[in-house]
Structures are given as C-alpha cells and as structure tokens.
Amino acid sequence: MLDYIRKLQDNIYLAEIPLKGNPLKAINIYIIKTDDKNMIIDTGFNTEEILDYTKAFIKDLDLDLDKTELFLTHLHSDHTGLANFYDDLGVKIRVSSVDEQILEESMEKEDPHWVLTQELGHMQGLDIDGLDIEDHPGFKFRPRKKFNFTPANPGDHIQVGDFNFEVVDLSGHTPGMVGLYDKEKSTLFCGDHILGKITPNIQFWNYEVGDSLGTYLKNLEKVRDLNIKHLYSSHRFLIDDVAERVEELKAHHQKRLDEAVNAMTKKDCTVRDITKSLQWDISAKNWDEFPKSQKWFAAGEAHAHVEHLRALGICDFYKDDDGVLYYYLTDKK
C-alpha cells in the first residue's frame, strides 16, 4: 500500500494528499471499498500533482470506477477541484443542491459568485489591499467546467456495502455542506465541520445566507449530541473526543466575538479594521505580511463574526458614501 494511504477500519481507507503551499497542508480523502460499491469522499485541488496522487490511490486500492461514486461534502476547491476528472470517467457525483448551485455560478471570473466575492471585498474595506480574484485559492484550483451530479441533500440515504448513510446538514462552513452519518456504526464523515488543531473558516457569504456563524454553532451542537465513535474530518489528525473538540471550537469563536466587540468599543470599524484586530495563527507578523490569498478568508471570517453579533443585537452597521460598511456597538448610539 502506498505510504500516504492507511486502512482505518474494515472497508475504510484514508489517502492523505499534500496541499503544497497551502496552510491546510493536506487533505484527507476517504475511500469506502466494498464488494458491490465504492465511494470516494472529496477530491483535492485541481492540480496535476493531486491528480497524480488520485490516479495512484485508485490503482493501488484496485478501485473499479464503474461501481464507484464520488461524494462531495462541500463546494470548496480543495474538495471539488477534480470533479471534472471523475465526471469524464462516468463516475456518479453526489453534492448538495445548495453548494452545487454556487459551484455552477463560479466557473468563470465573471460568474455571479466571484462578482459577489469582489463586491463583498469592497464592502469590507479591502480595496486598499489590491486583491485580485485570480489569487483566490477557490478560483485558482476550481473545477473548470460544469459536471453531472446527483443531489445529496439532508435526509437522503445512501447505501454503500453494509454502511447505511444518512446525509446530514452541516451547513455553516459553506451554505450547503453535508456529511455522511451511519448511526448504527457511529460513524460520521464531516468534511470541514470539525477539524483537529485548526479551526474551520466560517465566512460571511451574503445577506441571503445571513448568519453563517450562528448556523455553524447550531450544527456543532447537533453533532456533539450524536453518537459518534468514528469522526472522519478532512484535514489534520482524527479526533477521538468529539464533545471536547466541539467545546474547544465554541470557545475559539467566543474569543473571536469578544475581540470584535473590543475593536468596536474604540471606534466604528470596517470589516478590515476588525480583521486586523483579531488574533490569527499565521506566520505573518502583521496584516501587511498576510498572503493576499489568505486576506479573503480572514476578512470573510471577521465579517461572519460581526454579522453574528448583529444577529444577536449587539452591533449594527451603516454604509459610507462609497458603500463600505462600518460596524458599531448598538449600546454606543
């Protein structure tokens, strides 16, 4: 067996594929192999190197692609980048209807998703940073064309060998992220919902999606209350104590919320101002040294936190003449 593949339990394998140059470091691709059906969960970025890793694990595990399905937990390019490779081979692809719609609207730079991303960057006060959507990892490593898909929406059931999975709603990280839960086997494939050591990026998507952090926290509680012995997440190490990790993630976000409130006690703040005031686990010494590609994600996360505070009635915003948002604590006005 290849050195980046390991067997986790009967019929379940993990291929840990490097994401070179990305702070995520690697992605955990899961493969369920049974006599009558196989399932691959997520893909990695759309790069030649990751494609080579993918072809190698398919060969090493002797996967018959005629009886293999691909399950995409969510729309991010490190999970969907190679969807076209599988589609071209006739592999059935499952993804939630919500995230698939966003994917369809993000194939080209001029498509609605990327136009909205740039508009949000302006509203967040990021124009001064000179960001280009072509530097955004989600754009650089995306699928290049639309692909055939079968909806996998919360409440659906998928049988893979003796696994009876229910598709569960894990939205928050993306508007339509889903996982695969087998209650009898106490097993959950959770995508980026709960990660070891690092925290999933929760970003503000738009005002239609609304309070993404609130949604995420609600779905954290839901997963904590499930009977889970095997939690299979998409990055870093596997987690043994789900309840403990959920409490750590909740504490992390409360700290972020407190930092945002503290920033707004001093002045009315743009999202960029608040982003700069938060503590980030990154080698950059200050905001100016942040990689431009990561400024998109950092500002999106800060925006999600202030929008959660706004949903709680703690803050509100106004727009200046240029359409930039300024947030303020409601008890100051």
Coordinates of N, CA, C and O in Angstrom, one line a residue, residues 75-76 101-120 133 136 138-139 175 203-206:
L75 N -18.5 22.8 -1.4 CA -18.1 23.3 -2.7 C -16.7 23.8 -2.8 O -16.2 24.1 -3.9
H76 N -15.9 23.9 -1.7 CA -14.6 24.5 -1.7 C -13.7 23.7 -2.7 O -13.8 22.5 -2.8
Q101 N -25.3 24.7 -6.7 CA -25.7 25.9 -7.4 C -24.6 26.9 -7.4 O -24.4 27.7 -8.3
I102 N -24.0 27.1 -6.2 CA -22.9 28.0 -6.1 C -21.7 27.6 -7.0 O -21.1 28.5 -7.7
L103 N -21.4 26.3 -7.1 CA -20.4 25.9 -8.0 C -20.7 26.2 -9.4 O -19.8 26.7 -10.1
E104 N -21.9 26.0 -9.8 CA -22.3 26.4 -11.2 C -22.1 27.8 -11.5 O -21.8 28.2 -12.6
E105 N -22.2 28.7 -10.4 CA -22.1 30.1 -10.6 C -20.7 30.6 -10.3 O -20.5 31.8 -10.1
S106 N -19.7 29.7 -10.4 CA -18.3 30.1 -10.0 C -17.3 29.5 -11.0 O -16.1 29.4 -10.6
M107 N -17.7 29.2 -12.2 CA -16.7 28.6 -13.1 C -15.8 29.6 -13.8 O -14.7 29.4 -14.0
E108 N -16.4 30.8 -14.0 CA -15.6 31.9 -14.7 C -15.5 33.1 -13.8 O -16.3 33.3 -12.9
K109 N -14.5 33.9 -14.0 CA -14.2 35.1 -13.2 C -15.4 36.1 -13.2 O -15.7 36.7 -12.2
E110 N -16.2 36.1 -14.3 CA -17.3 37.0 -14.4 C -18.6 36.4 -13.9 O -19.7 37.0 -13.9
D111 N -18.6 35.1 -13.4 CA -19.8 34.5 -12.9 C -20.2 35.1 -11.5 O -19.4 35.7 -10.8
P112 N -21.5 34.9 -11.2 CA -22.0 35.6 -10.0 C -21.3 35.5 -8.7 O -21.2 36.4 -7.9
H113 N -20.8 34.2 -8.4 CA -20.1 34.0 -7.2 C -18.9 34.9 -7.0 O -18.7 35.5 -5.9
W114 N -18.1 35.0 -8.0 CA -16.8 35.7 -7.9 C -17.1 37.2 -8.0 O -16.4 38.0 -7.4
V115 N -18.1 37.6 -8.8 CA -18.5 39.1 -8.8 C -18.9 39.5 -7.4 O -18.5 40.5 -6.8
L116 N -19.7 38.6 -6.7 CA -20.2 38.9 -5.4 C -19.0 38.9 -4.4 O -18.9 39.8 -3.5
T117 N -18.1 38.0 -4.6 CA -16.9 38.0 -3.7 C -16.1 39.3 -3.8 O -15.7 39.9 -2.8
Q118 N -16.0 39.8 -5.0 CA -15.3 41.1 -5.1 C -16.1 42.3 -4.6 O -15.6 43.2 -4.0
E119 N -17.4 42.2 -4.7 CA -18.3 43.2 -4.1 C -18.2 43.2 -2.6 O -18.1 44.3 -2.0
L120 N -18.2 42.0 -2.0 CA -18.0 41.9 -0.6 C -16.7 42.5 -0.1 O -16.6 43.1 0.9
I133 N -9.1 38.5 -7.7 CA -9.8 37.3 -7.6 C -9.0 36.1 -8.1 O -9.2 34.9 -7.7
H136 N -7.3 34.1 -5.5 CA -8.1 33.4 -4.6 C -8.0 31.9 -4.8 O -8.2 31.4 -5.9
G138 N -9.8 29.5 -4.1 CA -11.1 28.9 -4.6 C -11.2 29.1 -6.1 O -11.8 28.2 -6.8
F139 N -10.7 30.1 -6.6 CA -10.7 30.4 -8.1 C -9.6 29.6 -8.8 O -9.9 29.0 -9.8
P175 N -22.7 27.2 2.7 CA -24.2 27.2 2.9 C -24.9 25.8 2.7 O -26.0 25.6 3.2
Q203 N -17.1 31.9 7.0 CA -17.1 33.2 6.4 C -18.5 33.7 6.2 O -19.5 33.0 6.1
F204 N -18.7 35.0 6.0 CA -19.9 35.6 5.6 C -20.1 35.5 4.1 O -19.2 35.8 3.3
W205 N -21.2 34.9 3.7 CA -21.5 34.6 2.3 C -22.2 35.7 1.6 O -21.8 36.2 0.5
N206 N -23.3 36.1 2.2 CA -24.2 37.1 1.6 C -25.3 37.3 2.6 O -25.5 36.6 3.5

